[in-house]
Every structure is written in C-alpha cells, then in structure tokens.
Amino acid sequence: MGTENVLVRMDGICKEFPGVKALDNVDFTLRHGEIHAVCGENGAGKSTLIKVLTGVEHNESGKIYLDGVAISPKTPMEAPALGISTVYQEVNLCPNLSVAENIFIGREPIRNGKIDWKEVNKRSEIALAKLNLKLDVSGRLDEYSVAIQQMVAIARALDISAKVLVLDEPTSSLNKIEVANLFRIMRKLKSEGMGIIFITHFLEQVYEISDQITILRNGQLVGQFETAKLDRLQLIAKMIGKDLAEFEKTIKEDVRDAGAAANEDAFYQARNLGQQGSINPFDIKIGKGEVMGLAGLLGSGRTESARVIFGIDEPDSGETEVDNKKVEIKTPADAIRLGFAFCSENRKTEGIVANLTIRENIILALQGKRGMGAYLSHKEQEEIAEKYVKLLNIITPSIEQLVGNLSGGNQQKVLLARWLATEAELLILDEPTRGIDIGAKAEVQKLVLQLAADGKAVLLISSELDEMVRCCSRMAVYKDKQKIGELKGAEISEINVMKTIAGGQK
Amino acid sequence: MESRKKMDKRLIDNQLFWPLFALAVLLVFDFFYLKGFFQIEIVEGHLYGSLIDIVNRATPLMFMSIGMTLVIASGGIDISVGSVLAISGAITAIMIGGDLVFVDGVQHHVAHYPMAVAILVALVAAVVGGLWNGLLIAKLGVNAMVGTLILLVAGRGIAQLIVDGNVITVYYEPFFYIGSGFFLGLPFSIYLVAAFLALIMWLVKKTAFGLFLEALGSNRVSSRFTGLNVQKIMWACYAISGLCAGIAGIIVASEVKSADANNAGLFIELDAILSVVLGGNSMAGGRFSVIGSVIGALVVQTLTTTIYAVGVPPEVTMVVKALVVIVIYLIQSQMGMKTLKTPAASAGEGALKAGEAKS
Ligand SMILES: Nc1ncnc2c1ncn2[C@@H]1O[C@H](COP(=O)(O)OP(=O)(O)OP(=O)(O)O)[C@@H](O)[C@H]1O
Ligand SMILES: [Mg+2]
C-alpha cells in the first residue's frame, strides 16, 4: 500500500489534559473505501483522537490532512463542512426537539424562505427507514430510549453526505438486529468509497466489519494492523498487555456457583405492577442472592419495568413487598430508603453529574440516603471514592477530577461506583457495562455475580445477550410492553430467549 | 494527588480572584480620583468614612445576593426580591409605627406592637413569599422567571395595600439601631450580614445541602434518580431567598426610618443578580460561591457610590453603571478563560468544551 488513496492522515498528534497525556505522538491513516477500527481500553485516547479530527479538541502538535490538504478544524461546526460526519460517543442531540428536527438541525431544507417541515419529516422517515426503523418523527427525542436516540444520531450522520464517517461506539446500546442493519449500510458506504472510522469495545464487531485496526494504549499508538492478520488474542494482548482467556474462564465458573447459591427468599416481590401506557401489569420476584435478568428487544418494556420498580414512574396498579412486608414505592427516594439502587442506561442525562467531581459523584447516592444532616466528612468521602476508583480501575489523575472530563467508559464506572457505594440490597443495573472495555467488563460481570453470592438481589438488563446468559440465574422475557415468559437455570440460552420472543405469549 | 489538590485550590481561588480584582480596581480608582476616600475618622467611638459607608449601604444587597446565589445555583432565578423587600419594610413600619407620647411631660416613642413581633411577622411574610415561589416553581414546575415575576408584580401591590398607599414614617428610636446603629465602632448591620453569612456557610459546607444543591443545579434528572428530594431543596432555596429579602427590607426601613412601598427595593433584584454574576457564579446553575456573590455585592455598591461621588449627571448614571459592569464582566470572563488555559486549571474549560460537543 502506498500513499495513494489516503483519505485522512493524522501525523504525530499530541494532546494533553491536566495530569493526562491523552494522545502522545499518535499517527493514524484512513483510506478511501476502508472501515478502520480504533481499539483500546477505557481512557486510551480513542475519543480524543476523533475529537481532534473533528475540531472539538485542539491538538498541541501534529498535523491533519484530508485528501492531502492540511486541515485544522477549530470548532465542531467546521468538520461537516469539510466532509466529516460524526456520531459522538455521548449522543449529542437536543432531547427537547423532535426526532426529525434532530436529524436536520442546522441543515433544514428551505422553501419560500421558510423551513419546509413536510420535507424534513419525509426525509427523516426515509433516513430512518434505511436503518429499518419506523418512528413517529414528530415525537420528542427524549421520549425514546437511549438505543433509539443512538439510532437517530446515526441516521443523522448517515444523511450528511460526507467523505469520512466517524462512529464512536455507536453500537453500545444496540442489539444484534440493529447492529446488522448498521453494518449493512456501512458496507454500502464503504463500497461507494467512503472512509469509516469505527470505535467499539465489541471485538466480534471489529472482526465482522473492519479492514484495519489501530490500537491505542495510554494515549500511545501501539500500531496499525490489517484485521485479517491479527487474531483476537493478539488484539487483546496488544490492547491491555495481558491474556484475556484467563478472565473468561473464571467468569464461567463463577456463574455456575452463583446459580447454585440463589435461595428461595424473595427480597422483592410485585404483583400486577404496571403503569398505563408504559408497561402492562406484570408479576416479578427477585430473590436474595440471585441475578434476575430482564430480556427483550428495543422498546419491549424491560427498562420501563425497571423504572416502575424503582419508582421513577409511579406505578398505577399492583402491590409490592420487600422482605415480605407490603411497601409503597412512589419515588426513587422511597426505593433507595428500602435498599434499592438503580444504575440508569442513560448515563449522561440520568446518571452522572458532569460538573461535579468523581468524589462527589460517587458519594452522592449514599449521602442522599443518609440525608442532609449526616454529612460524610471529607476524609470519609475520599476513602469511599478512592476505594471504588481502585476497585473499578477508574483511570483519572485525581478523585477531584470533574466526571465530565473522564472518558466514556470511566464515567460509566463512576456511575456504577455511586450505586455500589450505597451497599444496596437490590441493585437494578440497566446496561451496566455500556461503553466499558473488555477487561473491565469481565471485572464488572464478576462483581455482579459476587454481589449475588453475598446475598444481594440483582436485576440486570443488558442488550448483550451473552452477558445476560453469563450472569443471570433467572430471566424474564418482555415483548411489546408485556412480560411474556420466564426462563431459569439451564433453560437460559440465547436461542431460548429468541424463541420466547418469537413465540410471543408463553 | 498532591499537585491535584493544589490545582483544585487554584481553581477555587480563581473564582474569588476576579471579583476581588474588580473591587481592587474600583478602589484604586477612587483612591486617585476621590479625595479622602480612604479616610476613616473616629467620631464618638464610631468609625466613619466612605469605605465604612459602602459596606454599610451594601448590607441589604449582600443579604439578597446570598439568597439569590442559592436560587441561581439551583438552576432558577428570583426576580421577586425587590417586592418582598417592600412588603417586609411595609409590615415592619406599619406594625412599629411609633407614637409620640408625653409621660410626665417627657417625650417618649411607643411602638404599636413590640418591635420583635413586628420583625418576626415581616420575616414570616417574606418566607411565605419565598414558599409561594417554591410552590410555583418547585412543585408546579412553572418557569422560574415567570413564577417569580408573579410575586414581583403582585408583591408590590400587596406592599402598597399594607401601607394604604402612604409613605409610613417610623417614630421609634430602638428600631433605627438596626440600619444605622453602631456596635463596637462598626455599623450594626455589618454584624448581621456576617452572622447570616456564617450560618449559610455552615449550611452549605457542613451539611450536604451544598452538595445536593450543586448536583441539582447541574443535572436535575440525575439528582432525582439518585434519591435527592429535588423539590424540597428548591423550595428551601426560594424560602431562604425570601428570608434574605425580608431582612434586607427591615434594614432599609430602619435606615430611612420609613417604608415607601412604591420605591423601596425597586430594581434591586437586578443588582442582586448582578452581584451573583460578578461574584463569578454561572447563571446556568450548579457550582456556586456565596462569598463570591457577597464580594460581588460590594463591587456593585462601590461602583454605585463611586459614580455618584465622581459627579456623573443623574440622567446618565445608569448608562455609566451598565457600561462599567459590561467591562468588568468581559474582563472577568476573558481573563478567566486565559488563566484557565494554563495546564493546571484548564479542566473547567475542558468541561465547557465537552459540553459544547455534547449538547
Ligand atoms: N476534557 C478533558 N479534560 C481532562 N481530561 C480529559 C478530557 N477528555 C478526555 N480526558 C482524558 O483523556 C484520556 C483519554 O480519554 P478518551 O475519552 O479519549 O478515552 P477513550 O479511549 O475514548 O475511552 P472510552 O473507551 O472510555 O470511551 C482519559 O484519561 C480522559 O480522562
Ligand atoms: Mg471514548
């Protein structure tokens, strides 16, 4: 391969944040008609690399060339004009605008001096249809789940005709079918000569779609490799510097233990729990020491059930028991007082508080539970924060760093830490490993199983079926806002979940 | 870790640095252009001078800037404070009133109601005003500007009703002590501010209130999901803001020995908001510094005093004030940006940028 056909070249890029060398002399080359994966652990510098390319961050040294011409975008507004279309890791849309407005914001078709809304809606529908998605495009974006929001962001990026498409973890909350749809389009764009940068922590996706892999570690370039010539273990070894096969074995063993440990004592029990319009009444029982899974496709009602259980949406039917005592849960505060924790899938808007420090974020729920008066001393706060930073391996120069400055995966770990710190009896984990790298993911899964082994009740939601199969000892399956069945023990497998969903009412 | 701690300190110092800097610049100007500005005389054991005068005059504004800081930190705003000030002043004046009576041929002033009762009623009314704002904004979800606008308008009407459209003059010596008395050589109202500030600092730093407020102001949804009682915290902010306006109303009434429902506290909400902003606080809510706002209030008062003292024609004082404020604000934000750019402290800017990219 020569220098011909090069679409983007980044040369010796350096970017430093206080206490962090996010990019240290990194080179990167993207060619026409190439899908180029960027791999690395949380905080390796992947997002920073693309933010430098799109003008969100400014490199201290190094040069960027697009089609051989030196560019240095100063603001994220310039990149699309140059032909770079981006889906950022954190969905960067306007939650209070409609889906269609979000897809066309900043480039609305004008007719007779006015925005042609009919055209906007029509073209939005077409853009979404390409992803096999049918939505009411005039509905507000924040009425849809994170996964749909992610799809909308993708639809928007795909609709901007560009030379370079950048996708930073676009599939983190998508399931297999949606990923397949996205990949189909990516292949088509690739055949038309577009260059695509694709960041993900799902290695099977890397192998499925990419031609080249660039690996980063601690802000440094490990190397660029042809996907076909680098096997999975080599890739992992290069990313983290150790062998991952060990990890996976230990997990499998733990699962079996946890499955056996599940006892009959129900910690939480609900009958006929529901909320009109969001989730049809369902029964559920979560035992001490078990990991109960909520499975189902997008919009099936799994997240909605979790929200009703936690009191975010006040249930309008049903009764609940905690430890065999009747209780009423109308607000998250009620639930937390009863020993619940809820780690939301939507870490940006419902999870972290970006302007507060890691320390403050981690103790926030615990302090909320203790109330205003019993303020944890600064020293206690530091101890708790340090403990979880270590436990979850949160990469940061200090616990006084603002959470908004952390990499996506590390933000997710902070959110997880916040709820672990409350030492809850029932942990509701909605996509707890979203955006977390492969090593840390294994650690989190182990942690979940450990919690169950310690007698806690866990309710797990994950769009990654293999994660669910690995961790859950029982699983409720949802479809069309309705619980349609339950699987337990050996019945739990990806095939059986799919069968249950396909079979409808069980 | 050590170096990071230093960084944190620098960031915090930074927020106070610019308000202090603005204050210093104004004072230096006064030093050169106003004769005897820094002179402090001792008359009958009391300290007199322009500096003392500025601090003394700034006390109502300082109170209001404290309350306003909390409200703004919660992501709201309270433009009703001027009217609450008027209500509180009106209640105190009318309840104390004061009659001239002759007892054995000696003049005596007698209050209609005991002064303590009058003050208590005024403060309760002010807090009720704040709670009303809280009801609209925290409970019913009305936009803060609109919600407090209602009391801004209605409140002044209520104040006028209380005094029946008249300017009520107070004849009761002990009452004047609050706004114009001296204690240990300094104006009494300064001690009031200091005590109240200490109380609020305790609330903000020694209880989790400050943390909850910053969380709420930064991300309301997360805060609710984390189990914080978002409504209660907002409600508390508006109530404290009302209380602050109430205290300010009493001080003003005591200082001018009367209550003028039409003019007392007119437009003072703007100065209060200005104090908060000049104190380095963000109007977007979240992180806040009460001390910063109090310094901001001093800046505003120094500016006002300076403009009058320099002899700017009354017709253009407002314009001059506005211009100076714009300059101070621009310097603060521009220079603030630049100092933040030094590696040690660019975290804040990073967050801004990240916000830009994400929103
Ligand atoms: N605005 C910022 N201020 C300070 N540090 C930052 C900022 N943005 C990123 N960093 C740091 O730079 C490093 C690289 O972050 P980056 O977001 O590029 O990681 P990433 O590879 O995308 O990780 P992830 O897989 O978790 O998304 C991290 O250590 C992060 O904490
Ligand atoms: Mg990232």
Coordinates of N, CA and C in Angstrom, one line a residue, chain A residues 126-230:
Chain A
I126 N -37.3 8.7 5.7 CA -36.5 7.9 4.8 C -35.2 7.5 5.4
A127 N -34.6 8.5 6.1 CA -33.2 8.3 6.7 C -33.3 7.2 7.7
L128 N -34.4 7.2 8.5 CA -34.6 6.1 9.5 C -34.9 4.8 8.9
A129 N -35.7 4.8 7.8 CA -36.1 3.6 7.1 C -34.9 2.8 6.6
K130 N -33.8 3.6 6.2 CA -32.6 2.9 5.8 C -32.0 2.0 6.9
L131 N -32.3 2.4 8.2 CA -31.9 1.6 9.3 C -33.0 0.7 9.8
N132 N -34.0 0.5 8.9 CA -35.1 -0.3 9.3 C -35.9 0.1 10.5
L133 N -36.0 1.4 10.7 CA -36.5 2.0 11.9 C -37.8 2.8 11.5
K134 N -38.9 2.5 12.1 CA -40.1 3.3 11.9 C -40.5 4.0 13.2
L135 N -40.4 5.3 13.1 CA -40.7 6.1 14.3 C -41.7 7.2 14.0
D136 N -42.4 7.7 15.0 CA -43.1 9.0 14.8 C -42.0 10.1 14.8
V137 N -41.6 10.6 13.7 CA -40.5 11.5 13.6 C -40.9 12.9 14.3
S138 N -42.2 13.1 14.5 CA -42.5 14.4 15.1 C -42.5 14.3 16.6
G139 N -42.3 13.1 17.2 CA -42.2 12.9 18.6 C -40.9 13.5 19.2
R140 N -41.0 13.9 20.4 CA -39.8 14.4 21.1 C -38.8 13.3 21.3
L141 N -37.5 13.7 21.0 CA -36.4 12.7 21.1 C -36.3 12.1 22.4
D142 N -36.5 12.8 23.5 CA -36.3 12.2 24.8 C -37.4 11.3 25.3
E143 N -38.4 11.1 24.4 CA -39.4 10.1 24.7 C -38.9 8.8 24.3
Y144 N -37.8 8.7 23.6 CA -37.3 7.4 23.1 C -36.2 7.0 24.0
S145 N -35.9 5.7 23.9 CA -34.8 5.1 24.7 C -33.5 5.5 24.1
V146 N -32.5 5.2 24.9 CA -31.1 5.6 24.5 C -30.8 4.9 23.2
A147 N -31.2 3.7 23.0 CA -30.8 2.9 21.8 C -31.4 3.6 20.6
I148 N -32.7 4.1 20.7 CA -33.3 4.8 19.6 C -32.6 6.1 19.4
Q149 N -32.2 6.8 20.4 CA -31.5 8.1 20.3 C -30.2 7.8 19.6
Q150 N -29.6 6.7 19.9 CA -28.3 6.4 19.2 C -28.6 6.2 17.7
M151 N -29.7 5.5 17.4 CA -30.0 5.2 16.0 C -30.3 6.5 15.3
V152 N -31.0 7.5 16.0 CA -31.3 8.8 15.4 C -30.0 9.5 15.1
A153 N -29.0 9.5 16.0 CA -27.7 10.1 15.8 C -27.1 9.5 14.6
I154 N -27.2 8.2 14.5 CA -26.5 7.5 13.3 C -27.2 7.9 12.0
A155 N -28.6 7.9 12.1 CA -29.3 8.3 10.9 C -28.9 9.7 10.4
R156 N -28.8 10.6 11.4 CA -28.4 12.0 11.1 C -27.0 12.0 10.4
A157 N -26.0 11.3 11.0 CA -24.7 11.2 10.4 C -24.7 10.6 9.0
L158 N -25.5 9.6 8.8 CA -25.5 8.9 7.5 C -26.1 9.8 6.5
D159 N -27.0 10.7 6.9 CA -27.8 11.5 6.0 C -26.9 12.7 5.5
I160 N -25.9 13.0 6.2 CA -25.0 14.1 5.8 C -24.0 13.5 4.8
S161 N -24.1 13.9 3.5 CA -23.2 13.3 2.6 C -21.8 13.7 2.9
A162 N -20.9 12.7 3.2 CA -19.6 13.0 3.7 C -18.6 12.1 3.0
K163 N -17.3 12.5 3.2 CA -16.2 11.6 2.7 C -15.8 10.7 3.8
V164 N -15.9 11.2 5.1 CA -15.4 10.5 6.2 C -16.6 10.3 7.2
L165 N -16.8 9.1 7.7 CA -17.8 8.9 8.7 C -17.1 8.4 9.9
V166 N -17.4 9.1 11.0 CA -16.8 8.7 12.3 C -17.9 8.2 13.2
L167 N -17.7 7.0 13.7 CA -18.7 6.4 14.6 C -18.0 6.0 15.9
D168 N -18.2 6.8 17.0 CA -17.6 6.5 18.3 C -18.6 5.7 19.1
E169 N -18.3 4.4 19.2 CA -19.2 3.5 20.0 C -20.6 3.6 19.7
P170 N -21.0 3.5 18.4 CA -22.4 3.7 18.0 C -23.3 2.5 18.4
T171 N -22.6 1.4 18.7 CA -23.4 0.2 18.9 C -23.5 -0.2 20.4
S172 N -23.1 0.8 21.3 CA -23.0 0.4 22.7 C -24.4 0.0 23.3
S173 N -25.5 0.5 22.8 CA -26.7 0.0 23.3 C -27.6 -0.6 22.3
L174 N -27.1 -1.0 21.2 CA -27.9 -1.7 20.2 C -27.8 -3.2 20.3
N175 N -28.9 -3.8 19.9 CA -28.8 -5.3 19.9 C -28.4 -5.8 18.5
K176 N -28.4 -7.1 18.4 CA -27.8 -7.7 17.2 C -28.5 -7.2 15.9
I177 N -29.8 -7.2 15.9 CA -30.5 -6.9 14.7 C -30.2 -5.4 14.2
E178 N -30.2 -4.5 15.2 CA -29.9 -3.1 14.8 C -28.4 -3.0 14.3
V179 N -27.5 -3.7 15.0 CA -26.1 -3.7 14.6 C -26.0 -4.2 13.1
A180 N -26.8 -5.3 12.8 CA -26.7 -5.8 11.5 C -27.2 -4.8 10.4
N181 N -28.2 -4.1 10.8 CA -28.7 -3.0 9.9 C -27.7 -1.9 9.7
L182 N -27.0 -1.5 10.7 CA -26.0 -0.5 10.6 C -24.8 -1.0 9.8
F183 N -24.4 -2.3 10.0 CA -23.3 -2.8 9.2 C -23.6 -2.9 7.7
R184 N -24.8 -3.2 7.4 CA -25.2 -3.3 6.0 C -25.0 -2.0 5.4
I185 N -25.4 -0.9 6.0 CA -25.3 0.4 5.4 C -23.8 0.8 5.4
M186 N -23.1 0.5 6.4 CA -21.6 0.8 6.4 C -20.9 0.1 5.3
R187 N -21.3 -1.1 5.0 CA -20.7 -1.8 3.8 C -21.0 -1.1 2.5
K188 N -22.2 -0.7 2.4 CA -22.6 0.0 1.2 C -21.8 1.3 1.0
L189 N -21.7 2.1 2.1 CA -21.0 3.4 2.0 C -19.5 3.1 1.7
K190 N -19.0 2.1 2.3 CA -17.6 1.7 2.0 C -17.4 1.4 0.5
S191 N -18.4 0.7 -0.1 CA -18.2 0.3 -1.5 C -18.3 1.6 -2.3
E192 N -18.9 2.6 -1.8 CA -19.0 3.9 -2.5 C -17.8 4.7 -2.3
G193 N -16.8 4.2 -1.6 CA -15.5 4.9 -1.4 C -15.4 5.7 -0.1
M194 N -16.4 5.7 0.7 CA -16.3 6.5 1.9 C -15.3 5.8 2.9
G195 N -14.6 6.6 3.7 CA -13.8 6.0 4.7 C -14.5 6.1 6.1
I196 N -14.5 5.0 6.8 CA -15.3 5.0 8.0 C -14.3 4.7 9.2
I197 N -14.4 5.5 10.3 CA -13.7 5.2 11.5 C -14.7 4.7 12.5
F198 N -14.4 3.5 13.1 CA -15.4 2.8 13.9 C -14.7 2.5 15.2
I199 N -15.3 3.0 16.3 CA -14.7 2.7 17.6 C -15.7 1.8 18.3
T200 N -15.3 0.7 18.9 CA -16.2 -0.1 19.7 C -15.3 -1.0 20.6
H201 N -16.0 -1.5 21.7 CA -15.4 -2.4 22.6 C -15.8 -3.8 22.3
F202 N -16.7 -4.0 21.3 CA -17.1 -5.3 20.9 C -16.2 -5.9 19.9
L203 N -15.3 -6.8 20.3 CA -14.3 -7.3 19.3 C -14.9 -8.1 18.2
E204 N -16.0 -8.8 18.5 CA -16.6 -9.5 17.3 C -17.1 -8.6 16.2
Q205 N -17.5 -7.4 16.7 CA -17.9 -6.4 15.6 C -16.7 -5.9 14.9
V206 N -15.6 -5.7 15.6 CA -14.4 -5.3 14.9 C -14.0 -6.3 13.8
Y207 N -14.1 -7.6 14.2 CA -13.7 -8.6 13.2 C -14.8 -8.7 12.1
E208 N -16.0 -8.4 12.4 CA -17.0 -8.6 11.4 C -16.9 -7.5 10.3
I209 N -16.6 -6.3 10.7 CA -16.7 -5.2 9.8 C -15.5 -4.5 9.3
S210 N -14.4 -4.6 10.2 CA -13.3 -3.7 9.8 C -12.2 -4.3 8.9
D211 N -11.5 -3.4 8.2 CA -10.4 -3.9 7.4 C -9.1 -3.6 8.1
Q212 N -9.0 -2.5 8.8 CA -7.8 -2.2 9.5 C -8.1 -1.9 11.0
I213 N -7.1 -2.1 11.8 CA -7.3 -1.8 13.2 C -6.1 -0.9 13.7
T214 N -6.5 0.2 14.4 CA -5.4 1.0 15.0 C -5.6 0.8 16.5
I215 N -4.5 0.4 17.2 CA -4.6 0.2 18.6 C -3.9 1.2 19.4
L216 N -4.6 1.8 20.4 CA -4.0 2.8 21.3 C -3.9 2.2 22.7
R217 N -2.9 2.6 23.4 CA -2.8 2.2 24.8 C -2.2 3.4 25.6
N218 N -2.9 3.9 26.6 CA -2.4 5.0 27.4 C -2.0 6.2 26.6
G219 N -2.8 6.5 25.5 CA -2.5 7.6 24.7 C -1.4 7.4 23.7
Q220 N -0.9 6.2 23.7 CA 0.2 6.0 22.7 C -0.3 5.0 21.6
L221 N 0.3 5.1 20.5 CA 0.0 4.2 19.4 C 0.7 2.9 19.6
V222 N -0.1 1.8 19.6 CA 0.6 0.5 19.6 C 0.9 0.1 18.2
G223 N 0.0 0.4 17.3 CA 0.3 0.0 15.9 C -1.0 0.0 15.1
Q224 N -0.8 -0.1 13.8 CA -1.9 -0.3 12.9 C -1.8 -1.6 12.2
F225 N -2.9 -2.4 12.2 CA -2.8 -3.8 11.7 C -3.9 -4.1 10.7
E226 N -3.7 -5.0 9.9 CA -4.7 -5.5 9.0 C -5.6 -6.5 9.8
T227 N -6.9 -6.3 9.8 CA -7.7 -7.1 10.6 C -7.5 -8.6 10.4
A228 N -7.4 -8.9 9.1 CA -7.3 -10.3 8.8 C -6.1 -11.0 9.3
K229 N -5.1 -10.2 9.6 CA -3.8 -10.8 10.0 C -3.5 -10.7 11.5
L230 N -4.6 -10.2 12.3 CA -4.4 -10.1 13.7 C -5.5 -10.9 14.4

